[in-house]
Short mmCIF file of C-alpha atoms in Angstrom, two decimals:
data_model
loop_
_atom_site.label_atom_id
_atom_site.label_comp_id
_atom_site.label_asym_id
_atom_site.label_seq_id
_atom_site.Cartn_x
_atom_site.Cartn_y
_atom_site.Cartn_z
CA UNK T 684 137.63 130.65 174.65
CA UNK T 685 138.79 133.60 172.08
CA UNK T 686 135.05 134.64 172.01
CA UNK T 687 134.90 134.47 176.07
CA UNK T 688 137.81 136.63 176.17
CA UNK T 689 136.24 138.90 173.78
CA UNK T 690 132.82 139.21 175.59
CA UNK T 691 134.28 139.29 179.47
CA UNK T 692 134.18 142.58 181.09
CA UNK T 693 137.43 143.87 182.07
CA UNK T 694 139.12 147.01 182.93
CA UNK T 695 142.67 148.48 181.54
CA UNK T 696 145.15 149.99 183.78
CA UNK T 697 148.10 150.27 181.78
CA UNK T 698 147.35 152.23 178.78
CA UNK T 699 149.34 155.58 177.28
CA UNK T 700 146.81 157.61 175.47
CA UNK T 701 149.64 158.87 172.95
CA UNK T 702 150.33 155.25 172.63
CA UNK T 703 146.90 154.72 170.75
CA UNK T 704 147.55 157.15 167.89
CA UNK T 705 146.89 154.67 164.94
CA UNK T 706 148.57 155.70 161.51
CA UNK T 707 145.20 156.64 159.96
CA UNK T 708 144.85 159.43 162.65
CA UNK T 709 148.20 160.39 162.74
CA UNK T 710 147.98 161.23 158.97
CA UNK T 711 144.55 163.16 159.67
CA UNK T 712 146.19 165.13 162.41
CA UNK T 713 149.14 165.89 160.52
CA UNK T 714 147.19 167.10 157.59
CA UNK T 715 144.89 169.14 159.92
CA UNK T 716 147.53 170.95 161.75
CA UNK T 717 149.64 171.40 158.55
CA UNK T 718 152.69 169.47 159.82
CA UNK T 719 155.27 167.61 157.37
CA UNK T 720 155.88 163.92 158.26
CA UNK T 721 158.57 161.39 156.93
CA UNK T 722 156.12 159.15 155.93
CA UNK T 723 154.25 158.68 152.67
CA UNK T 724 151.65 156.06 153.59
CA UNK T 725 150.18 154.60 156.63
CA UNK T 726 151.58 151.20 155.56
CA UNK T 727 155.22 152.77 155.25
CA UNK T 728 154.39 154.37 158.77
CA UNK T 729 153.17 150.98 160.23
CA UNK T 730 156.25 149.50 158.91
CA UNK T 731 158.58 151.62 160.81
CA UNK T 732 156.93 150.39 164.09
CA UNK T 733 160.00 147.72 164.45
CA UNK T 734 162.02 148.29 167.79
CA UNK T 735 164.75 146.58 169.50
CA UNK T 736 164.31 147.95 172.68
CA UNK T 737 162.34 150.59 174.83
CA UNK T 738 164.47 153.58 173.61
CA UNK T 739 164.11 152.84 170.33
CA UNK T 740 160.45 152.78 170.50
CA UNK T 741 160.00 156.13 172.50
CA UNK T 742 162.04 157.84 169.74
CA UNK T 743 159.42 157.33 167.27
CA UNK T 744 156.73 157.41 170.09
CA UNK T 745 157.44 161.08 170.88
CA UNK T 746 158.04 161.81 167.18
CA UNK T 747 154.25 160.92 166.95
CA UNK T 748 153.21 163.22 169.61
CA UNK T 749 154.30 166.34 167.19
CA UNK T 750 150.86 165.96 165.64
CA UNK T 751 149.03 166.53 168.59
CA UNK T 752 148.46 170.60 168.82
CA UNK T 753 144.90 171.47 169.73
CA UNK T 754 142.53 170.76 172.21
CA UNK T 755 140.00 168.59 169.62
CA UNK T 756 143.14 166.53 168.40
CA UNK T 757 143.50 165.18 172.10
CA UNK T 758 139.70 164.73 172.12
CA UNK T 759 139.81 162.64 169.02
CA UNK T 760 142.46 160.44 170.10
CA UNK T 761 141.21 159.83 173.47
CA UNK T 762 137.83 159.34 171.45
CA UNK T 763 139.15 156.70 169.05
CA UNK T 764 140.51 154.66 171.93
CA UNK T 765 136.96 154.73 173.95
CA UNK T 766 135.46 153.44 170.75
CA UNK T 767 137.89 150.47 170.56
CA UNK T 768 137.54 149.89 174.26
CA UNK T 769 133.69 149.69 174.00
CA UNK T 770 134.17 146.91 171.19
CA UNK T 771 136.79 145.00 173.33
CA UNK T 772 134.36 145.10 176.47
CA UNK T 773 136.36 147.26 178.56
CA UNK T 774 134.17 149.00 181.03
CA UNK T 775 136.73 150.93 183.09
CA UNK T 776 140.06 152.44 181.91
CA UNK T 777 142.65 154.32 183.85
CA UNK T 778 144.71 156.17 181.29
CA UNK T 779 147.94 157.68 181.14
CA UNK T 780 149.11 161.01 179.57
CA UNK T 781 152.41 162.50 179.37
CA UNK T 782 152.03 166.42 179.59
CA UNK T 783 155.90 167.00 179.55
CA UNK T 784 155.93 165.52 175.95
CA UNK T 785 153.41 168.38 174.79
CA UNK T 786 154.47 171.34 177.12
CA UNK T 787 158.07 170.90 176.34
CA UNK T 788 156.52 171.47 172.58
CA UNK T 789 154.95 174.83 173.77
CA UNK T 790 151.43 173.10 174.13
CA UNK T 791 149.38 174.34 176.91
CA UNK T 792 148.83 171.84 179.87
CA UNK T 793 145.25 173.04 179.70
CA UNK T 794 144.81 171.99 176.09
CA UNK T 795 146.12 168.62 176.67
CA UNK T 796 144.04 167.88 179.75
CA UNK T 797 140.81 169.27 178.42
CA UNK T 798 141.06 167.30 175.30
CA UNK T 799 141.32 164.26 177.13
CA UNK T 800 139.11 164.86 179.92
CA UNK T 801 136.15 165.77 177.90
CA UNK T 802 136.35 162.60 175.67
CA UNK T 803 136.33 160.50 178.75
CA UNK T 804 133.18 162.49 179.90
CA UNK T 805 131.62 161.61 176.81
CA UNK T 806 132.95 157.94 177.12
CA UNK T 807 131.06 158.00 180.47
CA UNK T 808 127.90 159.05 179.15
CA UNK T 809 127.62 157.79 175.67
CA UNK T 810 129.49 154.45 175.68
CA UNK T 811 129.26 153.75 179.59
CA UNK T 812 132.85 153.58 180.11
CA UNK T 813 134.11 154.50 183.60
CA UNK T 814 137.64 156.30 183.73
CA UNK T 815 140.51 157.80 185.45
CA UNK T 816 143.21 159.73 184.19
CA UNK T 817 146.64 159.57 185.62
CA UNK T 818 149.46 162.03 184.63
CA UNK T 819 152.95 160.49 184.26
CA UNK T 820 156.26 162.05 184.67
CA UNK T 821 159.27 161.50 182.22
CA UNK T 822 161.99 159.71 183.95
CA UNK T 823 164.61 160.59 181.67
CA UNK T 824 163.87 164.27 182.87
CA UNK T 825 164.99 166.20 185.93
CA UNK T 826 162.63 165.94 188.98
CA UNK T 827 162.55 169.86 189.06
CA UNK T 828 160.98 169.36 185.54
CA UNK T 829 158.55 166.97 186.88
CA UNK T 830 157.82 169.53 190.13
CA UNK T 831 156.75 172.02 187.41
CA UNK T 832 154.66 169.76 185.74
CA UNK T 833 152.90 168.82 189.10
CA UNK T 834 152.23 172.92 189.85
CA UNK T 835 150.94 173.03 186.24
CA UNK T 836 148.43 170.33 187.18
CA UNK T 837 147.25 171.40 190.54
CA UNK T 838 144.42 173.48 188.64
CA UNK T 839 143.21 170.31 187.07
CA UNK T 840 143.22 167.73 189.89
CA UNK T 841 139.51 167.23 189.76
CA UNK T 842 140.31 165.57 186.25
CA UNK T 843 143.29 163.76 187.24
CA UNK T 844 143.20 160.99 190.02
CA UNK T 845 146.85 160.28 190.16
CA UNK T 846 150.64 160.14 189.02
CA UNK T 847 152.93 157.94 187.37
CA UNK T 848 156.47 157.27 186.16
CA UNK T 849 157.17 156.15 182.69
CA UNK T 850 159.66 156.55 179.68
CA UNK T 851 163.37 155.20 179.58
CA UNK T 852 163.88 153.13 182.94
CA UNK T 853 167.59 152.34 182.44
CA UNK T 854 169.52 154.89 184.71
CA UNK T 855 166.77 156.50 185.88
CA UNK T 856 165.60 154.82 189.34
CA UNK T 857 162.45 155.62 191.20
CA UNK T 858 164.47 157.24 193.88
CA UNK T 859 165.02 160.25 191.62
CA UNK T 860 161.38 161.36 192.10
CA UNK T 861 161.03 160.65 195.96
CA UNK T 862 160.32 164.54 196.32
CA UNK T 863 157.69 164.78 193.64
CA UNK T 864 155.67 161.92 194.98
CA UNK T 865 155.38 163.22 198.41
CA UNK T 866 154.30 166.57 197.29
CA UNK T 867 151.61 164.56 195.03
CA UNK T 868 150.61 162.36 197.59
CA UNK T 869 149.96 165.92 200.16
CA UNK T 870 147.94 167.16 197.20
CA UNK T 871 145.80 163.85 197.42
CA UNK T 872 146.94 162.36 194.32
CA UNK T 873 147.15 158.68 194.14
CA UNK T 874 150.59 157.28 193.21
CA UNK T 875 151.62 154.30 190.43
CA UNK T 876 155.03 153.85 188.76
CA UNK T 877 156.67 151.92 186.10
CA UNK T 878 159.18 149.73 187.45
CA UNK T 879 160.89 146.33 186.76
CA UNK T 880 160.39 146.58 182.86
CA UNK T 881 163.98 146.86 181.91
CA UNK T 882 165.12 148.22 185.16
CA UNK T 883 166.10 145.76 187.96
CA UNK T 884 163.80 144.38 190.87
CA UNK T 885 165.66 146.93 193.29
CA UNK T 886 163.69 149.68 191.16
CA UNK T 887 160.22 148.03 192.23
CA UNK T 888 161.59 148.04 196.04
CA UNK T 889 162.16 151.81 195.70
CA UNK T 890 159.01 152.38 194.07
CA UNK T 891 157.20 150.65 196.91
CA UNK T 892 159.44 152.29 199.51
CA UNK T 893 160.27 155.55 198.70
CA UNK T 894 157.70 156.25 195.94
CA UNK T 895 154.84 154.72 198.25
CA UNK T 896 153.07 153.67 195.01
CA UNK T 897 149.68 151.78 195.11
CA UNK T 898 150.57 149.96 192.25
CA UNK T 899 153.46 148.57 189.95
CA UNK T 900 153.24 149.02 186.11
CA UNK T 901 155.18 145.99 184.36
CA UNK T 902 157.09 144.59 187.18
CA UNK T 903 158.10 141.49 185.30
CA UNK T 904 161.34 141.28 186.56
CA UNK T 905 160.01 140.54 190.39
CA UNK T 906 160.74 137.24 189.94
CA UNK T 907 164.33 137.50 190.17
CA UNK T 908 163.75 138.37 193.90
CA UNK T 909 161.91 135.60 196.08
CA UNK T 910 161.54 138.30 199.11
CA UNK T 911 159.78 141.05 196.41
CA UNK T 912 157.56 138.23 195.31
CA UNK T 913 156.75 137.14 198.75
CA UNK T 914 155.79 140.91 199.71
CA UNK T 915 153.95 141.51 196.56
CA UNK T 916 151.89 138.19 197.24
CA UNK T 917 151.45 139.13 200.76
CA UNK T 918 150.31 142.69 200.36
CA UNK T 919 148.49 141.93 197.37
CA UNK T 920 150.18 145.10 195.32
CA UNK T 921 148.84 144.98 191.76
CA UNK T 922 151.01 144.34 188.85
CA UNK T 923 149.96 145.89 185.47
CA UNK T 924 151.63 143.42 182.70
CA UNK T 925 151.73 144.29 179.23
CA UNK T 926 152.56 140.97 177.36
CA UNK T 927 152.84 141.94 173.86
CA UNK T 928 154.56 145.32 174.73
CA UNK T 929 157.27 142.90 176.54
CA UNK T 930 157.91 140.97 173.26
CA UNK T 931 157.70 144.06 171.05
CA UNK T 932 160.28 145.96 173.11
CA UNK T 933 162.34 142.79 173.60
CA UNK T 934 162.11 142.27 177.22
CA UNK T 935 161.59 138.72 176.44
CA UNK T 936 162.39 137.15 173.30
CA UNK T 937 158.93 135.18 172.71
CA UNK T 938 155.62 135.18 174.32
CA UNK T 939 156.06 131.38 175.16
CA UNK T 940 158.85 132.95 177.53
CA UNK T 941 156.80 135.42 179.23
CA UNK T 942 156.73 135.13 183.07
CA UNK T 943 152.56 136.16 183.17
CA UNK T 944 151.56 132.29 183.86
CA UNK T 945 154.08 131.93 186.68
CA UNK T 946 153.31 135.31 188.33
CA UNK T 947 149.50 134.09 188.62
CA UNK T 948 150.69 130.50 189.73
CA UNK T 949 152.50 132.48 192.60
CA UNK T 950 149.36 134.26 193.71
CA UNK T 951 150.57 137.96 192.49
CA UNK T 952 147.63 140.28 191.36
CA UNK T 953 148.49 140.75 187.81
CA UNK T 954 146.66 142.10 185.21
CA UNK T 955 146.59 141.90 181.13
CA UNK T 956 147.11 145.56 179.46
CA UNK T 957 147.88 146.96 176.32
CA UNK T 958 150.57 149.50 177.27
CA UNK T 959 151.08 151.44 173.61
CA UNK T 960 148.64 149.35 171.44
CA UNK T 961 148.91 151.07 168.04
CA UNK T 962 152.65 150.74 167.99
CA UNK T 963 152.53 147.28 169.44
CA UNK T 964 150.05 145.73 167.15
CA UNK T 965 147.23 144.72 169.99
CA UNK T 966 144.58 145.89 172.29
CA UNK T 967 143.67 144.28 175.32
CA UNK T 968 141.65 141.45 173.95
CA UNK T 969 144.36 140.52 171.50
CA UNK T 970 146.80 140.38 174.49
CA UNK T 971 144.50 138.10 176.24
CA UNK T 972 144.26 135.87 173.00
CA UNK T 973 147.78 135.74 172.40
CA UNK T 974 148.65 134.59 176.08
CA UNK T 975 145.89 132.08 175.92
CA UNK T 976 147.33 130.40 173.05
CA UNK T 977 151.15 130.95 173.86
CA UNK T 978 151.10 130.34 177.77
CA UNK T 979 148.19 127.84 177.42
CA UNK T 980 146.02 129.66 180.07
CA UNK T 981 143.05 128.01 181.34
CA UNK T 982 139.45 129.27 181.70
CA UNK T 983 140.13 130.18 185.76
CA UNK T 984 143.23 131.85 184.82
CA UNK T 985 141.49 134.26 181.94
CA UNK T 986 138.63 134.74 184.97
CA UNK T 987 141.48 135.60 187.54
CA UNK T 988 143.22 137.98 185.11
CA UNK T 989 139.91 140.01 184.33
CA UNK T 990 139.19 139.97 188.15
CA UNK T 991 142.36 141.08 189.03
CA UNK T 992 141.81 144.13 186.56
CA UNK T 993 138.99 145.39 188.64
CA UNK T 994 140.28 144.72 192.00
CA UNK T 995 143.63 146.38 191.00
CA UNK T 996 141.99 149.72 190.09
CA UNK T 997 140.93 152.96 191.72
CA UNK T 998 137.29 152.74 191.45
CA UNK T 999 135.05 152.48 194.79
CA UNK T 1000 134.75 149.05 196.52
CA UNK T 1001 130.73 149.06 195.26
CA UNK T 1002 131.80 149.35 191.66
CA UNK T 1003 134.29 146.83 192.00
CA UNK T 1004 131.57 144.60 193.15
CA UNK T 1005 129.32 145.74 190.43
CA UNK T 1006 131.87 144.97 187.87
CA UNK T 1007 132.97 141.36 189.29
CA UNK T 1008 129.25 140.27 189.82
CA UNK T 1009 129.18 141.20 185.90
CA UNK T 1010 132.17 139.26 185.41
CA UNK T 1011 130.95 136.07 187.12
CA UNK T 1012 127.64 136.17 185.17
CA UNK T 1013 129.72 135.72 182.02
CA UNK T 1014 131.61 133.00 183.85
CA UNK T 1015 128.51 130.83 184.79
CA UNK T 1016 127.06 131.35 181.26
CA UNK T 1017 130.30 129.73 179.77
CA UNK T 1018 130.71 126.88 182.17
#
């Protein structure tokens, strides 16, 4: 089954490109940009990746972004992820980036988006990985800051398919960003939002009704609200679940306690994603494999999770059919 998991085509829909900064590249970029860092080796840095909650992770996550300065840094970061994605048979990726974590350091918006977009273009041509780019707002900052960021992004909307909402969820409800989401939709941008990771089910309701999102990122606390589960199932609203991330950030104590399998059994459109894999120690295949063992997933459930990843994406119906047909071919071979 592990070999089947590695070989099947899949999409990744919940991936923060800044969260793919592996220690080796961190040190390379720090040296390139002459930035002093408080670690003496990759082993020491990796040992620091022990988190008590979301905020303790965010502290070191944002510290890591300081080595990203030049357009080439953002290119190298994105290209390194895409090469891993190719090895994991990821055929399509919808990638988040956090422009405020860079522009607030004085990095020009164009520097960020140009480096990432150039790598994504090369990924399509060289690696045959299709992609979309989603700009996230940091929810612990003000809506005014998000509106300013949206304005900065407008010259680059051909490179950006949608907006998202991430960072510290507690005390930062989706309702805080209703206006910027309305403006983004008027600009033709698609909408997603992190909700129901550390925040309550109410945050998922708000994301759906106030922000009018097309997809919920995380959403694992939805099972606490039966009416919400019914709505998510009836409308087949996708939930981009990140199991290993949820364990590393102490959302659940053990992977055996994770609700992914129950969410599948309730007919929810859930997919498996890696979130910030450099920090959590697992890309998509590792998430699949760990869930297979810890949650006793069967072959049909593995197939459904991969199928959901394509159905939940923002690619065209024709592209979805192409990828799912390819997935079905792998399914038949393995039976």
